[in-house]
XYZ file of C-alpha atoms in Angstrom:
313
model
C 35.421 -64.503 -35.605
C 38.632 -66.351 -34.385
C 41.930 -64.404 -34.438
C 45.440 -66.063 -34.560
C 47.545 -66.857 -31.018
C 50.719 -65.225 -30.751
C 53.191 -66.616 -28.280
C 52.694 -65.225 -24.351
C 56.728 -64.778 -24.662
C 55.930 -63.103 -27.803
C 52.933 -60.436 -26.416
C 53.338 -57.090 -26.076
C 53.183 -57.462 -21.991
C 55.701 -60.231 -22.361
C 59.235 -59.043 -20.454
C 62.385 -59.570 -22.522
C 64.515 -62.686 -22.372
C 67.790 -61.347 -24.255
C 70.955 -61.773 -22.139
C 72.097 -58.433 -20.611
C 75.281 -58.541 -21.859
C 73.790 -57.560 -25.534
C 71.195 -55.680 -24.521
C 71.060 -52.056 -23.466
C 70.778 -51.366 -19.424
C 67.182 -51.024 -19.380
C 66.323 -54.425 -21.228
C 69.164 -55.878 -19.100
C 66.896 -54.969 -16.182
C 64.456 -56.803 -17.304
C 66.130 -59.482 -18.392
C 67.036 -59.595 -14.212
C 63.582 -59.473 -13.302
C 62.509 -62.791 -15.274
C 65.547 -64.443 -14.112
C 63.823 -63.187 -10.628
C 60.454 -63.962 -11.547
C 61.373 -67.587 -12.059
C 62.335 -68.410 -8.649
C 60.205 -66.386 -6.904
C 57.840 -68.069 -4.367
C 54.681 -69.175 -4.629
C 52.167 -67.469 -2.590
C 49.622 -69.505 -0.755
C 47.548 -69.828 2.432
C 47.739 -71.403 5.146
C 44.828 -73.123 7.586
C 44.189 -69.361 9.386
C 43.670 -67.824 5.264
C 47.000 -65.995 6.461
C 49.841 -65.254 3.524
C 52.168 -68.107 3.666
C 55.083 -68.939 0.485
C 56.521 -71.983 -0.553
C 59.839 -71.894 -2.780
C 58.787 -73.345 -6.497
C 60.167 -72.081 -9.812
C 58.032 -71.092 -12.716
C 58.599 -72.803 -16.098
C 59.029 -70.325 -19.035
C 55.818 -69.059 -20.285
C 54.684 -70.877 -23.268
C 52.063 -70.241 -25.642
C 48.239 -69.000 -24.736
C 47.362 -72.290 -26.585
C 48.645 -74.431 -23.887
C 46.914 -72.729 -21.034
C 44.818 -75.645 -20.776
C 43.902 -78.287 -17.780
C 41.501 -81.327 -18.366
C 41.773 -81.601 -14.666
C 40.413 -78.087 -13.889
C 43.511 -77.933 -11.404
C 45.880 -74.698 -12.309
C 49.210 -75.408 -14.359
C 52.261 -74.013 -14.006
C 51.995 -71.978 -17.241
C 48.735 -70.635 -16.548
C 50.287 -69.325 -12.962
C 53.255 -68.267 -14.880
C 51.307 -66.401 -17.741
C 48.599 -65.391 -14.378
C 51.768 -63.482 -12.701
C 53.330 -61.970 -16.279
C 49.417 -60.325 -16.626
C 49.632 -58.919 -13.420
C 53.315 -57.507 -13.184
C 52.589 -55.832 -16.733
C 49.276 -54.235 -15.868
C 48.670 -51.111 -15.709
C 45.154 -50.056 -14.922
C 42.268 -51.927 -15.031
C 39.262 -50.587 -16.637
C 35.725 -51.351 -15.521
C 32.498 -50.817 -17.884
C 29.624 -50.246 -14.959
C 26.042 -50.757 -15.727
C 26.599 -52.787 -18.888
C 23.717 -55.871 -18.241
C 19.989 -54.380 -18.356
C 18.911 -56.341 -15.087
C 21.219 -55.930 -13.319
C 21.091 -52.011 -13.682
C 17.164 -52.442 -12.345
C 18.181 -54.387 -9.150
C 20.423 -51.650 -8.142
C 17.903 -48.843 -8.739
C 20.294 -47.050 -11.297
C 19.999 -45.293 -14.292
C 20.345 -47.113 -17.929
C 23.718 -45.345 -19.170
C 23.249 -43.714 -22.838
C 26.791 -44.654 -23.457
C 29.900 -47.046 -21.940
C 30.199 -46.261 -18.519
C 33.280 -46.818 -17.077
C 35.918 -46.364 -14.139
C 39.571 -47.503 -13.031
C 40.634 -49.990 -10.657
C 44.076 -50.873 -9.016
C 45.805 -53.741 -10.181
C 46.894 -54.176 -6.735
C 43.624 -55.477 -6.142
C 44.405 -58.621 -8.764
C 44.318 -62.025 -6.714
C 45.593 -64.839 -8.389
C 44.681 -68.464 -7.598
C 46.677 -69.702 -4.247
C 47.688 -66.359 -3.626
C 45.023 -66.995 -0.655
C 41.177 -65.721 0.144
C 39.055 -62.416 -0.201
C 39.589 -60.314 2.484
C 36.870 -58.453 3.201
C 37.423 -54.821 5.392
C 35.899 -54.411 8.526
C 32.253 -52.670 8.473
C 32.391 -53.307 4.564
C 29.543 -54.756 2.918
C 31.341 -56.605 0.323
C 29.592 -57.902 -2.596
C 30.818 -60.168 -5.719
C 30.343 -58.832 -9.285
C 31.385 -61.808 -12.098
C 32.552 -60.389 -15.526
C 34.478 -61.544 -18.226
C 37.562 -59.569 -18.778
C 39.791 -58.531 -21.704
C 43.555 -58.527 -21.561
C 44.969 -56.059 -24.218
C 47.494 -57.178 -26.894
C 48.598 -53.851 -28.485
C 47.595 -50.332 -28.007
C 44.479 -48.898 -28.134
C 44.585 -45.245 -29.027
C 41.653 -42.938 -30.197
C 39.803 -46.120 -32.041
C 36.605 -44.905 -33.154
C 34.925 -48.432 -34.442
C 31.497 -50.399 -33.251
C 33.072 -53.664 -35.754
C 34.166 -56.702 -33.896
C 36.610 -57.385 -36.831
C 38.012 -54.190 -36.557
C 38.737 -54.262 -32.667
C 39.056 -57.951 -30.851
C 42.843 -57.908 -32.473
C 43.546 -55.401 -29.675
C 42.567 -57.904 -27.592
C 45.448 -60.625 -26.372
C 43.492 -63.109 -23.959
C 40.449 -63.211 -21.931
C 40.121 -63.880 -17.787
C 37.389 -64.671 -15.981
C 37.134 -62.357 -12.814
C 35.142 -61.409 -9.771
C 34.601 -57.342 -9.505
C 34.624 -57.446 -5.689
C 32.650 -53.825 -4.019
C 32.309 -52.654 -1.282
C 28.552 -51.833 -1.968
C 28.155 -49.527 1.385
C 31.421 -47.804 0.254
C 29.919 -47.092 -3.431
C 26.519 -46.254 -2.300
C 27.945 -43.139 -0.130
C 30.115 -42.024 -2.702
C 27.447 -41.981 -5.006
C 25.287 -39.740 -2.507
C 27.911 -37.527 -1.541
C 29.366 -37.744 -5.685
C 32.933 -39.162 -4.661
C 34.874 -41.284 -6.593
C 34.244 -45.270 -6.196
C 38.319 -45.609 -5.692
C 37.879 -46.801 -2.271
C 34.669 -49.382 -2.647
C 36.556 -51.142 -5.966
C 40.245 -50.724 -4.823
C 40.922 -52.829 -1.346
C 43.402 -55.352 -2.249
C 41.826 -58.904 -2.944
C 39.407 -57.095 -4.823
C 39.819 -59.049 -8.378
C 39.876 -62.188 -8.385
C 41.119 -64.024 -11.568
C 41.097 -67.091 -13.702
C 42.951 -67.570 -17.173
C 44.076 -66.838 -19.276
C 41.790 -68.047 -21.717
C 43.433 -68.121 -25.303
C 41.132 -66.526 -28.244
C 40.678 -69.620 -30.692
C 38.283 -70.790 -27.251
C 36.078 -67.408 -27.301
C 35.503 -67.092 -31.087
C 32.467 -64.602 -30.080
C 32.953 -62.978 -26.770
C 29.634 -62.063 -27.083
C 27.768 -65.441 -27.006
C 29.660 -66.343 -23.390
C 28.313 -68.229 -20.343
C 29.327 -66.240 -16.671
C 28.130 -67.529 -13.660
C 28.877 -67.613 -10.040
C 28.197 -69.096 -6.884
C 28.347 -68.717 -3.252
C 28.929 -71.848 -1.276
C 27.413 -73.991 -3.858
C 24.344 -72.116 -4.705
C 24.189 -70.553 -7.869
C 23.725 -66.641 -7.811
C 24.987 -65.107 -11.283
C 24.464 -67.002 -14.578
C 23.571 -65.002 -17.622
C 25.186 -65.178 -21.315
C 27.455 -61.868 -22.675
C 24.761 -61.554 -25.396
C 22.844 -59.284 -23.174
C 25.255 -56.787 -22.843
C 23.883 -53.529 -23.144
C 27.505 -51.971 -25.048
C 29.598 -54.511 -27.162
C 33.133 -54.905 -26.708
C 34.384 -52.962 -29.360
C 32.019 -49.591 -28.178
C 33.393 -50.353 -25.028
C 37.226 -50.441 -26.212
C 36.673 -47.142 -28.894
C 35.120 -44.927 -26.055
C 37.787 -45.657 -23.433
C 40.294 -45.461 -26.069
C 38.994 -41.944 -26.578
C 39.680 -40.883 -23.562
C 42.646 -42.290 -22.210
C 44.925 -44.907 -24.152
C 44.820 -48.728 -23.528
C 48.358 -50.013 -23.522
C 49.432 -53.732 -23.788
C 48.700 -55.812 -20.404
C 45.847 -53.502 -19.334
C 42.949 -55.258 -18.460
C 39.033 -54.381 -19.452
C 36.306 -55.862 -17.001
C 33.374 -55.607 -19.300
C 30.412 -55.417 -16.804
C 28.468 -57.919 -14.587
C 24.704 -59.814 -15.324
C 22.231 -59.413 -12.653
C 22.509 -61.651 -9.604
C 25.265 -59.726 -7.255
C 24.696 -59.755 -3.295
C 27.116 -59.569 -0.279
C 29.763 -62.448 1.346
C 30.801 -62.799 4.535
C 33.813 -64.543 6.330
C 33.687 -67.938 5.434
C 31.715 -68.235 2.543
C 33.248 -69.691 -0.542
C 33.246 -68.156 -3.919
C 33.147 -70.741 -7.143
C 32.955 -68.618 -10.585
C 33.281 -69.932 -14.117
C 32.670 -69.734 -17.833
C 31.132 -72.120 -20.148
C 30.898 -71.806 -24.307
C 28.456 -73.758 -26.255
C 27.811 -75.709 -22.879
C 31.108 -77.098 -22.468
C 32.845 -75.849 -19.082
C 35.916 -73.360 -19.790
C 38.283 -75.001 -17.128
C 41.094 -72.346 -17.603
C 38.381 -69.853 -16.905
C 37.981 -71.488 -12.611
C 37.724 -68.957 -10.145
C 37.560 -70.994 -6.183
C 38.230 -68.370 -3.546
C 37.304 -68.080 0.113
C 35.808 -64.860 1.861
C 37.975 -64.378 5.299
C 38.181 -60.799 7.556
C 40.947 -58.769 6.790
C 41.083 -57.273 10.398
C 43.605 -54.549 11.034
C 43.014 -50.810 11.737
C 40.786 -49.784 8.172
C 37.257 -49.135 9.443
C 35.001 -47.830 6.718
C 33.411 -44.377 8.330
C 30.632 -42.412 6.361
C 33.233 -39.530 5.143
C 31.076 -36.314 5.883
């Protein structure tokens, strides 16, 4: 079922435009920060996969139905929209154990219900903004999903209907769950939280956004990744194991899903570990055509510095 567009400037994670001089102090505020926002540097990397900038402005952020490149090369608007995501999020949900296979080839239990946990949005890495870093004595492993951005608030929803839920939902992303799997697997001995394997920054890769007259089922979607060249992931979001609008009512029943947030709705089977070096391509494809708004090309370096991951007890 296809949905209408709204305007990005228009969303509800859009900041305001009006000139401070008519607005009220705290909309004035904001009105500084996109001033900001459009002369801020662009973040890149250099030869060494170091942080380097460049000085470019960012064009005002058009409509989701323009976030579009024949070329497969990333536009100006889709950085722009990119950075407005990831400024206005504020958690990032994660469904875990949502594909059937890929809950056998980690050994774990078939949930009963959605499954799901936070991650930072710290850990969002947007194209150019340079590679993976991966923490020392971290076995880091890729996870691709297809994410949700949220339009409007999501508050105590208690719905299984597509019709009734995907207008929460503002765009899609492609992204790359990145885990330390060594992390989660002694958490999940010693029953600690999974903050630490799922939060490193770098951790979330992200392509998009992907407007909604492209995904007219999110459930009949192509995912697949691969690892210098070789495929590894490629399954279709029919198999999910909890459709998107379970997922969205049971979060929404716990905690409230504001505008900008951003649902990762679980990964197919397929995920194994990276290493320095290794390059990560991920991407989408609907009714066999390639989604070229939906490219993820990242490179896996060491992070170095003094983090060490230590068994905690």
């Amino acid at each position: 079922m296809s949905f209408p567009i709204s305007a990005l400037r228009h969303s509800a994670f859009a900041l305001p435009k009006r000139s401070p001089a008519f607005c009220s102090p705290a909309v004035a505020r904001a009105a500084g920060r996109v001033a900001a926002a459009k002369t801020a540097p662009k973040l890149g990397s250099n030869h060494n996969g170091a942080f380097a900038t460049s000085q470019r402005s960012f064009p005002q952020v058009g409509s989701v139905r323009e976030f579009s490149s024949s070329s497969g090369r990333l536009s100006s608007s889709n950085m722009a929209a990119l950075q407005s995501i990831k400024q206005n999020c504020k958690k990032v949900m994660c469904i875990g154990r949502n594909y059937a296979d890929h809950v056998k080839e980690l050994n774990n239990q078939r949930p009963r219900q959605p499954f799901f946990f936070l991650k930072p949005p710290s850990s969002i890495l947007l194209p150019n903004e340079g590679p993976v870093l991966r923490p020392a004595s971290v076995n880091m492993h890729f996870e691709v999903e297809l994410g949700l951005v949220i339009g409007k608030q999501v508050k105590d929803i208690n719905t299984e209907k597509d019709a009734d839920i995907l207008q929460y939902i503002d765009s899609y992303l492609l992204t790359i769950d990145m885990t330390g799997r060594n992390v989660q697997e002694e958490a999940k001995k010693r029953g600690l939280p999974w903050s630490i394997a799922k939060g490193f920054d770098t951790f979330l890769p992200v392509a998009g956004p992907i407007a909604k007259s492209k995904v007219t089922d999110p459930h009949n979607v192509e995912i697949y990744l691969k690892v210098n060249g070789e495929t590894k992931q490629e399954d279709n979001t029919e198999l999910m194991l909890f459709r998107i609008p379970k997922q969205l009512s049971d979060i929404s029943q716990v905690m409230t899903l504001e505008p900008g947030d951003i649902v990762l709705t679980g990964t197919p089977k397929g995920v194994g570990s990276v290493t320095s070096g290794d390059v990560m391509e991920a991407g989408m494809r609907i009714n066999g055509k390639e989604v070229e708004e939906a490219r993820i090309n990242v490179e896996v370096k060491d992070k170095g510095g003094n983090y060490q991951f230590t068994e905690t007890y």
